[in-house]
Amino acid sequence: MNVADYAVQVFTNKGAVAHAAAEVFVNLAPQPGGSRRPFRVALAGGETPQAFYERLASAECRHRVAWEQVSFFFGDERAVPPDHPDSNYRMAHGALFRPLDISGENVYRMKADMPDLEAAAADYERELHTAFEGERVPHFDMILLGMGPDGHTASLFPGSPALAECRRLVVPVTDAPKPPPRRLTLTVPVLNAARLVLFMATGADKAQALREVLKGTASPDQYPAKHVRPGPERLAWLVDEAAGGAL
Ligand code: 6PG
Protein backbone atom coordinates (compact mmCIF):
# COMPACT_ATOMS: atom_id res chain seq x y z
CA MET A 1 0.00 0.00 0.00
CA ASN A 2 1.73 3.21 -0.98
CA VAL A 3 1.45 6.47 0.88
CA ALA A 4 -0.76 8.08 -1.79
CA ASP A 5 -3.46 5.49 -1.09
CA TYR A 6 -4.15 6.53 2.48
CA ALA A 7 -3.79 9.17 5.13
CA VAL A 8 -3.04 8.14 8.70
CA GLN A 9 -3.50 10.55 11.59
CA VAL A 10 -2.22 9.76 15.07
CA PHE A 11 -4.01 11.19 18.11
CA THR A 12 -3.08 11.23 21.78
CA ASN A 13 -5.88 8.93 22.95
CA LYS A 14 -9.16 7.15 22.13
CA GLY A 15 -11.26 10.20 22.93
CA ALA A 16 -9.33 12.33 20.45
CA VAL A 17 -9.80 9.65 17.78
CA ALA A 18 -13.56 9.66 18.43
CA HIS A 19 -13.72 13.45 18.17
CA ALA A 20 -11.70 13.48 14.95
CA ALA A 21 -13.90 10.77 13.41
CA ALA A 22 -17.01 12.76 14.33
CA GLU A 23 -15.59 15.82 12.58
CA VAL A 24 -14.91 13.80 9.42
CA PHE A 25 -18.48 12.46 9.52
CA VAL A 26 -20.13 15.83 10.19
CA ASN A 27 -18.16 17.52 7.42
CA LEU A 28 -19.13 14.84 4.90
CA ALA A 29 -22.78 14.35 5.89
CA PRO A 30 -25.71 16.49 4.68
CA GLN A 31 -26.14 19.59 6.80
CA PRO A 32 -29.44 21.11 7.99
CA GLY A 33 -30.80 23.38 5.24
CA GLY A 34 -28.28 21.98 2.77
CA SER A 35 -28.72 19.70 -0.23
CA ARG A 36 -31.36 16.96 0.01
CA ARG A 37 -28.91 14.25 -1.05
CA PRO A 38 -29.07 10.89 0.75
CA PHE A 39 -26.04 9.89 2.78
CA ARG A 40 -25.49 6.17 3.22
CA VAL A 41 -23.02 4.96 5.80
CA ALA A 42 -22.02 1.47 6.95
CA LEU A 43 -21.21 1.36 10.64
CA ALA A 44 -18.35 -0.55 12.24
CA GLY A 45 -18.81 -3.09 14.96
CA GLY A 46 -16.74 -3.84 18.03
CA GLU A 47 -16.07 -1.46 20.90
CA THR A 48 -13.92 1.28 19.35
CA PRO A 49 -16.71 3.13 17.53
CA GLN A 50 -18.91 3.61 20.61
CA ALA A 51 -17.22 6.86 21.71
CA PHE A 52 -17.48 8.10 18.12
CA TYR A 53 -21.23 7.33 17.96
CA GLU A 54 -21.74 9.01 21.34
CA ARG A 55 -19.86 12.09 20.09
CA LEU A 56 -22.12 12.28 17.03
CA ALA A 57 -25.16 12.24 19.34
CA SER A 58 -23.64 14.87 21.64
CA ALA A 59 -24.90 18.46 21.96
CA GLU A 60 -21.73 19.61 20.14
CA CYS A 61 -22.45 17.53 17.01
CA ARG A 62 -26.11 16.45 16.81
CA HIS A 63 -27.41 19.68 15.27
CA ARG A 64 -24.75 19.80 12.55
CA VAL A 65 -26.21 16.91 10.49
CA ALA A 66 -29.51 16.51 8.63
CA TRP A 67 -30.10 13.09 10.21
CA GLU A 68 -33.31 12.44 8.25
CA GLN A 69 -31.14 12.14 5.12
CA VAL A 70 -28.73 9.62 6.64
CA SER A 71 -29.27 5.88 6.16
CA PHE A 72 -27.38 3.51 8.43
CA PHE A 73 -26.14 0.11 7.36
CA PHE A 74 -23.69 -2.28 8.99
CA GLY A 75 -20.32 -3.60 7.85
CA ASP A 76 -20.88 -6.80 9.79
CA GLU A 77 -22.99 -8.32 12.52
CA ARG A 78 -22.73 -11.16 14.94
CA ALA A 79 -25.28 -14.00 14.83
CA VAL A 80 -27.04 -12.87 18.00
CA PRO A 81 -30.40 -11.20 18.69
CA PRO A 82 -30.52 -7.40 18.33
CA ASP A 83 -30.79 -6.98 22.11
CA HIS A 84 -27.81 -9.24 22.87
CA PRO A 85 -24.71 -7.61 24.49
CA ASP A 86 -22.59 -8.82 21.52
CA SER A 87 -24.87 -7.21 18.93
CA ASN A 88 -23.27 -4.43 16.86
CA TYR A 89 -26.78 -3.14 16.19
CA ARG A 90 -27.51 -2.95 19.95
CA MET A 91 -24.40 -0.83 20.57
CA ALA A 92 -25.22 1.56 17.72
CA HIS A 93 -28.84 1.76 18.83
CA GLY A 94 -27.89 2.71 22.38
CA ALA A 95 -25.12 5.16 21.45
CA LEU A 96 -26.54 6.71 18.28
CA PHE A 97 -30.00 5.72 16.99
CA ARG A 98 -31.96 6.14 20.22
CA PRO A 99 -30.33 9.41 21.41
CA LEU A 100 -30.84 10.93 17.94
CA ASP A 101 -34.31 9.41 17.55
CA ILE A 102 -33.29 7.97 14.17
CA SER A 103 -36.29 6.58 12.29
CA GLY A 104 -36.30 2.80 11.95
CA GLU A 105 -36.84 3.33 8.22
CA ASN A 106 -33.30 4.72 8.03
CA VAL A 107 -31.64 1.80 9.81
CA TYR A 108 -30.85 -1.37 7.86
CA ARG A 109 -30.06 -4.01 10.45
CA MET A 110 -28.23 -7.17 9.35
CA LYS A 111 -30.52 -9.96 10.55
CA ALA A 112 -27.65 -12.27 11.45
CA ASP A 113 -29.84 -13.77 14.17
CA MET A 114 -31.87 -15.59 11.49
CA PRO A 115 -31.32 -19.37 11.81
CA ASP A 116 -30.27 -19.60 8.15
CA LEU A 117 -27.21 -17.34 7.71
CA GLU A 118 -27.17 -17.87 3.94
CA ALA A 119 -30.75 -16.62 3.74
CA ALA A 120 -29.84 -13.69 6.00
CA ALA A 121 -26.93 -12.77 3.72
CA ALA A 122 -29.20 -12.92 0.66
CA ASP A 123 -31.81 -10.86 2.51
CA TYR A 124 -29.31 -8.09 3.24
CA GLU A 125 -27.97 -8.18 -0.29
CA ARG A 126 -31.50 -7.58 -1.55
CA GLU A 127 -31.84 -4.63 0.85
CA LEU A 128 -28.59 -3.18 -0.50
CA HIS A 129 -29.71 -3.51 -4.12
CA THR A 130 -33.01 -1.79 -3.26
CA ALA A 131 -31.43 0.98 -1.21
CA PHE A 132 -28.77 1.65 -3.84
CA GLU A 133 -31.25 1.59 -6.73
CA GLY A 134 -29.86 -1.54 -8.28
CA GLU A 135 -26.17 -0.52 -8.33
CA ARG A 136 -24.31 -3.79 -8.97
CA VAL A 137 -21.90 -2.87 -6.17
CA PRO A 138 -23.28 -0.28 -3.73
CA HIS A 139 -21.18 2.87 -3.38
CA PHE A 140 -21.47 3.88 0.25
CA ASP A 141 -20.72 7.50 1.01
CA MET A 142 -18.77 6.31 4.02
CA ILE A 143 -17.79 2.96 5.50
CA LEU A 144 -16.48 2.92 9.06
CA LEU A 145 -14.20 0.04 9.94
CA GLY A 146 -12.25 -1.19 12.91
CA MET A 147 -9.30 -3.58 12.93
CA GLY A 148 -8.49 -6.46 15.22
CA PRO A 149 -5.02 -7.31 16.60
CA ASP A 150 -4.77 -9.93 13.82
CA GLY A 151 -5.53 -7.38 11.12
CA HIS A 152 -9.11 -8.52 10.53
CA THR A 153 -11.72 -5.96 9.60
CA ALA A 154 -15.50 -6.21 9.56
CA SER A 155 -15.84 -10.00 9.85
CA LEU A 156 -13.13 -10.70 7.28
CA PHE A 157 -10.55 -12.76 9.15
CA PRO A 158 -7.07 -13.99 8.15
CA GLY A 159 -7.17 -16.90 5.71
CA SER A 160 -10.95 -16.74 5.30
CA PRO A 161 -12.46 -17.86 1.98
CA ALA A 162 -14.66 -14.74 2.29
CA LEU A 163 -11.61 -12.65 1.35
CA ALA A 164 -11.72 -14.02 -2.18
CA GLU A 165 -15.43 -13.35 -2.69
CA CYS A 166 -15.74 -10.96 -5.62
CA ARG A 167 -19.34 -11.45 -6.70
CA ARG A 168 -21.51 -11.47 -3.58
CA LEU A 169 -21.99 -8.33 -1.48
CA VAL A 170 -22.70 -10.07 1.83
CA VAL A 171 -21.51 -13.48 3.01
CA PRO A 172 -21.90 -15.61 6.13
CA VAL A 173 -18.92 -16.44 8.33
CA THR A 174 -19.18 -19.51 10.56
CA ASP A 175 -15.66 -19.87 11.95
CA ALA A 176 -14.63 -16.41 13.14
CA PRO A 177 -11.72 -16.69 15.61
CA LYS A 178 -13.16 -13.67 17.43
CA PRO A 179 -16.31 -14.86 19.25
CA PRO A 180 -19.03 -15.27 18.32
CA PRO A 181 -17.95 -17.45 15.39
CA ARG A 182 -21.10 -16.97 13.31
CA ARG A 183 -21.48 -13.62 11.57
CA LEU A 184 -22.46 -11.76 8.43
CA THR A 185 -20.02 -9.42 6.66
CA LEU A 186 -19.82 -7.10 3.70
CA THR A 187 -17.28 -8.35 1.18
CA VAL A 188 -14.08 -6.69 -0.06
CA PRO A 189 -15.60 -5.32 -3.31
CA VAL A 190 -18.22 -3.43 -1.30
CA LEU A 191 -15.62 -1.97 1.05
CA ASN A 192 -13.49 -0.87 -1.90
CA ALA A 193 -16.42 0.80 -3.68
CA ALA A 194 -16.93 3.31 -0.85
CA ARG A 195 -16.36 6.98 -1.47
CA LEU A 196 -14.52 7.06 1.85
CA VAL A 197 -13.37 4.28 4.18
CA LEU A 198 -12.58 5.53 7.67
CA PHE A 199 -10.65 3.13 9.90
CA MET A 200 -10.42 3.72 13.62
CA ALA A 201 -7.83 1.72 15.56
CA THR A 202 -6.79 2.28 19.15
CA GLY A 203 -4.77 0.39 21.73
CA ALA A 204 -1.26 -1.09 21.81
CA ASP A 205 -2.60 -4.51 20.84
CA LYS A 206 -3.26 -3.15 17.32
CA ALA A 207 0.23 -1.67 16.81
CA GLN A 208 1.89 -4.68 15.13
CA ALA A 209 -1.01 -5.35 12.78
CA LEU A 210 -1.30 -1.66 11.93
CA ARG A 211 2.35 -1.47 10.97
CA GLU A 212 1.98 -4.59 8.84
CA VAL A 213 -1.15 -3.32 7.13
CA LEU A 214 0.23 0.13 6.35
CA LYS A 215 3.91 -0.61 5.77
CA GLY A 216 4.52 -4.35 5.77
CA THR A 217 4.96 -6.85 2.98
CA ALA A 218 2.75 -9.67 4.29
CA SER A 219 -0.14 -10.92 2.19
CA PRO A 220 -3.47 -9.15 2.59
CA ASP A 221 -4.96 -12.57 3.24
CA GLN A 222 -2.85 -12.64 6.43
CA TYR A 223 -3.91 -9.08 7.37
CA PRO A 224 -7.34 -8.55 5.80
CA ALA A 225 -7.48 -4.80 6.49
CA LYS A 226 -4.79 -4.66 3.78
CA HIS A 227 -7.42 -5.72 1.22
CA VAL A 228 -9.21 -2.40 1.78
CA ARG A 229 -7.88 -0.14 -0.98
CA PRO A 230 -10.70 2.08 -2.25
CA GLY A 231 -8.23 4.35 -4.04
CA PRO A 232 -6.32 7.58 -3.50
CA GLU A 233 -7.84 9.97 -0.96
CA ARG A 234 -10.67 7.52 -0.22
CA LEU A 235 -9.00 5.81 2.75
CA ALA A 236 -8.23 7.38 6.12
CA TRP A 237 -6.87 5.89 9.31
CA LEU A 238 -7.48 7.56 12.67
CA VAL A 239 -5.36 5.92 15.35
CA ASP A 240 -4.16 6.71 18.84
CA GLU A 241 -0.48 6.81 19.89
CA ALA A 242 -0.74 3.35 21.41
CA ALA A 243 -1.86 1.80 18.11
CA GLY A 244 0.38 4.01 15.97
CA GLY A 245 3.47 3.42 18.08
CA ALA A 246 5.15 1.10 15.56
CA LEU A 247 4.55 3.20 12.44
C1 6PG B 1 -16.77 -6.97 14.96
C2 6PG B 1 -16.09 -5.85 14.23
C3 6PG B 1 -14.62 -6.07 14.17
C4 6PG B 1 -14.02 -4.97 15.00
C5 6PG B 1 -12.57 -5.26 15.33
C6 6PG B 1 -12.05 -4.24 16.35
O1 6PG B 1 -17.97 -7.17 14.76
O2 6PG B 1 -16.11 -7.61 15.78
O3 6PG B 1 -16.63 -5.55 13.07
O4 6PG B 1 -14.07 -6.04 12.87
O5 6PG B 1 -14.12 -3.74 14.27
O6 6PG B 1 -12.50 -6.55 15.89
O7 6PG B 1 -12.84 -4.39 17.52
P1 6PG B 1 -12.65 -3.38 18.76
O8 6PG B 1 -13.08 -2.05 18.26
O9 6PG B 1 -13.56 -3.93 19.83
O10 6PG B 1 -11.19 -3.42 19.11
Short mmCIF file of N, CA and C and ligand atoms in Angstrom, two decimals, residues 44-49 76 78 88 145-148 152-155 178 183 206, ligand 1:
data_model
loop_
_atom_site.label_atom_id
_atom_site.label_comp_id
_atom_site.label_asym_id
_atom_site.label_seq_id
_atom_site.Cartn_x
_atom_site.Cartn_y
_atom_site.Cartn_z
N ALA A 44 -19.28 0.49 11.78
CA ALA A 44 -18.35 -0.55 12.24
C ALA A 44 -18.89 -1.20 13.51
N GLY A 45 -18.43 -2.40 13.74
CA GLY A 45 -18.81 -3.09 14.96
C GLY A 45 -17.70 -2.99 15.98
N GLY A 46 -17.75 -3.86 16.98
CA GLY A 46 -16.74 -3.84 18.03
C GLY A 46 -16.96 -2.70 19.01
N GLU A 47 -15.94 -2.46 19.84
CA GLU A 47 -16.07 -1.46 20.90
C GLU A 47 -15.55 -0.08 20.51
N THR A 48 -14.56 0.00 19.65
CA THR A 48 -13.92 1.28 19.35
C THR A 48 -14.90 2.38 18.92
N PRO A 49 -15.87 2.04 18.05
CA PRO A 49 -16.71 3.13 17.53
C PRO A 49 -17.67 3.75 18.54
N ASP A 76 -20.77 -5.39 9.38
CA ASP A 76 -20.88 -6.80 9.79
C ASP A 76 -21.75 -6.88 11.03
N ARG A 78 -22.87 -9.83 14.33
CA ARG A 78 -22.73 -11.16 14.94
C ARG A 78 -24.08 -11.86 14.90
N ASN A 88 -23.74 -5.73 17.34
CA ASN A 88 -23.27 -4.43 16.86
C ASN A 88 -24.44 -3.45 16.71
N LEU A 145 -14.73 1.36 9.65
CA LEU A 145 -14.20 0.04 9.94
C LEU A 145 -13.30 0.10 11.17
N GLY A 146 -13.24 -1.01 11.86
CA GLY A 146 -12.25 -1.19 12.91
C GLY A 146 -11.25 -2.23 12.42
N MET A 147 -10.29 -2.55 13.28
CA MET A 147 -9.30 -3.58 12.93
C MET A 147 -8.94 -4.35 14.19
N GLY A 148 -8.89 -5.65 14.07
CA GLY A 148 -8.49 -6.46 15.22
C GLY A 148 -6.98 -6.59 15.32
N HIS A 152 -7.78 -8.33 11.14
CA HIS A 152 -9.11 -8.52 10.53
C HIS A 152 -9.86 -7.19 10.52
N THR A 153 -10.83 -7.11 9.62
CA THR A 153 -11.72 -5.96 9.60
C THR A 153 -13.12 -6.42 9.19
N ALA A 154 -14.12 -5.71 9.64
CA ALA A 154 -15.50 -6.21 9.56
C ALA A 154 -15.44 -7.64 10.12
N SER A 155 -16.03 -8.61 9.40
CA SER A 155 -15.84 -10.00 9.85
C SER A 155 -15.05 -10.78 8.81
N LYS A 178 -12.70 -14.61 16.39
CA LYS A 178 -13.16 -13.67 17.43
C LYS A 178 -14.62 -14.01 17.74
N ARG A 183 -21.29 -15.04 11.87
CA ARG A 183 -21.48 -13.62 11.57
C ARG A 183 -21.94 -13.44 10.12
N LYS A 206 -3.07 -3.28 18.79
CA LYS A 206 -3.26 -3.15 17.32
C LYS A 206 -1.97 -2.70 16.63
C1 6PG B 1 -16.77 -6.97 14.96
C2 6PG B 1 -16.09 -5.85 14.23
C3 6PG B 1 -14.62 -6.07 14.17
C4 6PG B 1 -14.02 -4.97 15.00
C5 6PG B 1 -12.57 -5.26 15.33
C6 6PG B 1 -12.05 -4.24 16.35
O1 6PG B 1 -17.97 -7.17 14.76
O2 6PG B 1 -16.11 -7.61 15.78
O3 6PG B 1 -16.63 -5.55 13.07
O4 6PG B 1 -14.07 -6.04 12.87
O5 6PG B 1 -14.12 -3.74 14.27
O6 6PG B 1 -12.50 -6.55 15.89
O7 6PG B 1 -12.84 -4.39 17.52
P1 6PG B 1 -12.65 -3.38 18.76
O8 6PG B 1 -13.08 -2.05 18.26
O9 6PG B 1 -13.56 -3.93 19.83
O10 6PG B 1 -11.19 -3.42 19.11
#
